[in-house]
Amino acid sequence: MKKIALGLTTVALSLSAAISHAGDVEVLHYWTSGGEAASVEVLKQEMVSAGHNWRDFAVAGGGGESAMTVLKSRAIAGNPPTAAQIKGPTIQEWGDLGFLSNLDSVAKAGNWDSLLPDVVSNAMKYEGHYVAAPVNVHRVNWMWANPEVFKKAGASIPTTWEQFIVEAKKIKAAGFTPLAHGGQAWQDATLFESIAMAQGSKFYNDAFVELSEQTLRSDEMISVFDTFKQLRDLVDPGFSGRDWNIATSMVINGDAAIQIMGDWAKGEFTAAGKQPGIDYVCYPAPGTSGSFSFNIDFLAMFNVKEAGQQAAQQDLARLILEPKFQETFNLNKGSIPARLNMPRDQFDSCAHSSMDAFLASSSTGDLVPSMAHGMAANSMVQGAIYDVVTNFFNSPSMTSQEAVDKLARAIKASM
């Protein structure tokens, strides 16, 4: 009886310890499309299995603007979530305000310094300390195409923007929408970014990372706007306000030929049961085959007071870098793991191409941070670029020279 009592006491103590360390995690994110929702569900289940309670705070809007508005209001009210999907320079902004929690102990235990490329680990630190965990690496400069539409139109997959416009006219004449696009500022900027990348990585970095006024006012930038304006005639009349995943469905369903979008689009093809190389093909955006525009999704950890919440937060950060989650999440999402040396056998040809390009571009200087997705500049500069780019795309009368002048002035005013 004493042995039984002792055993029961031990179990009770173990359960008590487990319960005391369990906690709630409220995660603010904008993974709301089909493929994205399936991806975040993986993390939710991992946390539940670890004994924690997951409170999902999903805010729709592919570019994250709505989610950031909600996050700011919550933080100002003194009630931030446990974790939030933020990235790039925005992490530094929240760090400056003193909102972020130190994850160095988790990082040390998990050997993050060795598991992560420098470009990833540097972006998730504030003043040398880990404050966020990376769930993936996205390549933004992708072109997704429906080969059947090209076949019906007698068109070829373009490798330059000049060829893109020629082939798109054939597709339009055949009764299809050449370019599936959503008229939202971040989508306009994504398209614009891929055109700018075709001018070379030095041009891109000088313009959107260094914010060189000389580059912003250059003939090359005028050429970028010229090409961008030509694409306005290649979208359908109903593009205004369309969400990105609805544009992806146009390619999936054979209504449109091409979408220029990051590799999260692949998650929609996967969710629809489509196979790469058969139902769709993936290529770098025209003129950008040697470059990689990266967008990394992080969950930044915000300061929480309760011990249970802190324990849950540490578990959340730890689980994000575990091989199981990195593989399952990225297979659903369409991205590639942030963690190095992951097995590739479960990933498809598009992911293999992305992994190869990521490693190659990191050694050639062609790995560049996405301006459109908050990796290159702070939110003020990004917003200034958004305004000029989207206004130009929707203004029949604005010239490229005028747009270049507005861009340079807007960026200078926001610095």
PDB file of C-alpha atoms in Angstrom, residues 143-159 163-172 174 176-179 251 254-260 279-281 283 286:
ATOM      1  CA  MET A 143       6.431  33.100 -61.585  1.00  0.00           C
ATOM      2  CA  TRP A 144       3.606  30.532 -61.453  1.00  0.00           C
ATOM      3  CA  ALA A 145       2.176  29.432 -64.783  1.00  0.00           C
ATOM      4  CA  ASN A 146      -0.557  27.180 -66.123  1.00  0.00           C
ATOM      5  CA  PRO A 147       1.056  25.234 -69.002  1.00  0.00           C
ATOM      6  CA  GLU A 148      -2.301  24.318 -70.528  1.00  0.00           C
ATOM      7  CA  VAL A 149      -3.195  27.987 -71.007  1.00  0.00           C
ATOM      8  CA  PHE A 150       0.142  28.597 -72.717  1.00  0.00           C
ATOM      9  CA  LYS A 151      -0.442  25.598 -74.976  1.00  0.00           C
ATOM     10  CA  LYS A 152      -3.915  26.786 -75.977  1.00  0.00           C
ATOM     11  CA  ALA A 153      -2.602  30.290 -76.692  1.00  0.00           C
ATOM     12  CA  GLY A 154       0.445  29.086 -78.627  1.00  0.00           C
ATOM     13  CA  ALA A 155       2.689  31.020 -76.267  1.00  0.00           C
ATOM     14  CA  SER A 156       6.042  30.263 -74.626  1.00  0.00           C
ATOM     15  CA  ILE A 157       7.088  30.691 -71.000  1.00  0.00           C
ATOM     16  CA  PRO A 158       8.962  34.034 -70.877  1.00  0.00           C
ATOM     17  CA  THR A 159      12.438  34.443 -69.423  1.00  0.00           C
ATOM     18  CA  GLN A 163       9.376  38.458 -73.828  1.00  0.00           C
ATOM     19  CA  PHE A 164       6.743  38.431 -71.078  1.00  0.00           C
ATOM     20  CA  ILE A 165       4.891  41.292 -72.732  1.00  0.00           C
ATOM     21  CA  VAL A 166       5.108  39.677 -76.196  1.00  0.00           C
ATOM     22  CA  GLU A 167       3.801  36.301 -74.967  1.00  0.00           C
ATOM     23  CA  ALA A 168       1.139  37.937 -72.800  1.00  0.00           C
ATOM     24  CA  LYS A 169      -0.382  39.615 -75.828  1.00  0.00           C
ATOM     25  CA  LYS A 170      -0.773  36.189 -77.480  1.00  0.00           C
ATOM     26  CA  ILE A 171      -2.478  34.890 -74.350  1.00  0.00           C
ATOM     27  CA  LYS A 172      -4.821  37.870 -74.196  1.00  0.00           C
ATOM     28  CA  ALA A 174      -6.615  33.796 -77.132  1.00  0.00           C
ATOM     29  CA  PHE A 176      -7.285  34.337 -71.328  1.00  0.00           C
ATOM     30  CA  THR A 177      -6.094  36.761 -68.661  1.00  0.00           C
ATOM     31  CA  PRO A 178      -2.309  36.970 -69.097  1.00  0.00           C
ATOM     32  CA  LEU A 179      -1.498  38.121 -65.562  1.00  0.00           C
ATOM     33  CA  VAL A 251      -4.141  30.259 -62.578  1.00  0.00           C
ATOM     34  CA  GLY A 254      -7.068  27.924 -66.104  1.00  0.00           C
ATOM     35  CA  ASP A 255      -8.620  31.395 -66.308  1.00  0.00           C
ATOM     36  CA  ALA A 256      -5.223  33.099 -66.226  1.00  0.00           C
ATOM     37  CA  ALA A 257      -1.752  32.167 -67.440  1.00  0.00           C
ATOM     38  CA  ILE A 258       0.669  33.623 -64.893  1.00  0.00           C
ATOM     39  CA  GLN A 259       0.948  35.003 -61.394  1.00  0.00           C
ATOM     40  CA  ILE A 260       4.042  36.773 -60.067  1.00  0.00           C
ATOM     41  CA  ASP A 279      -0.736  21.096 -63.529  1.00  0.00           C
ATOM     42  CA  TYR A 280       1.517  24.117 -63.017  1.00  0.00           C
ATOM     43  CA  VAL A 281       5.132  25.151 -63.489  1.00  0.00           C
ATOM     44  CA  TYR A 283      10.102  29.630 -62.722  1.00  0.00           C
ATOM     45  CA  PRO A 286      11.639  37.063 -65.732  1.00  0.00           C
TER      46      PRO A 286
END
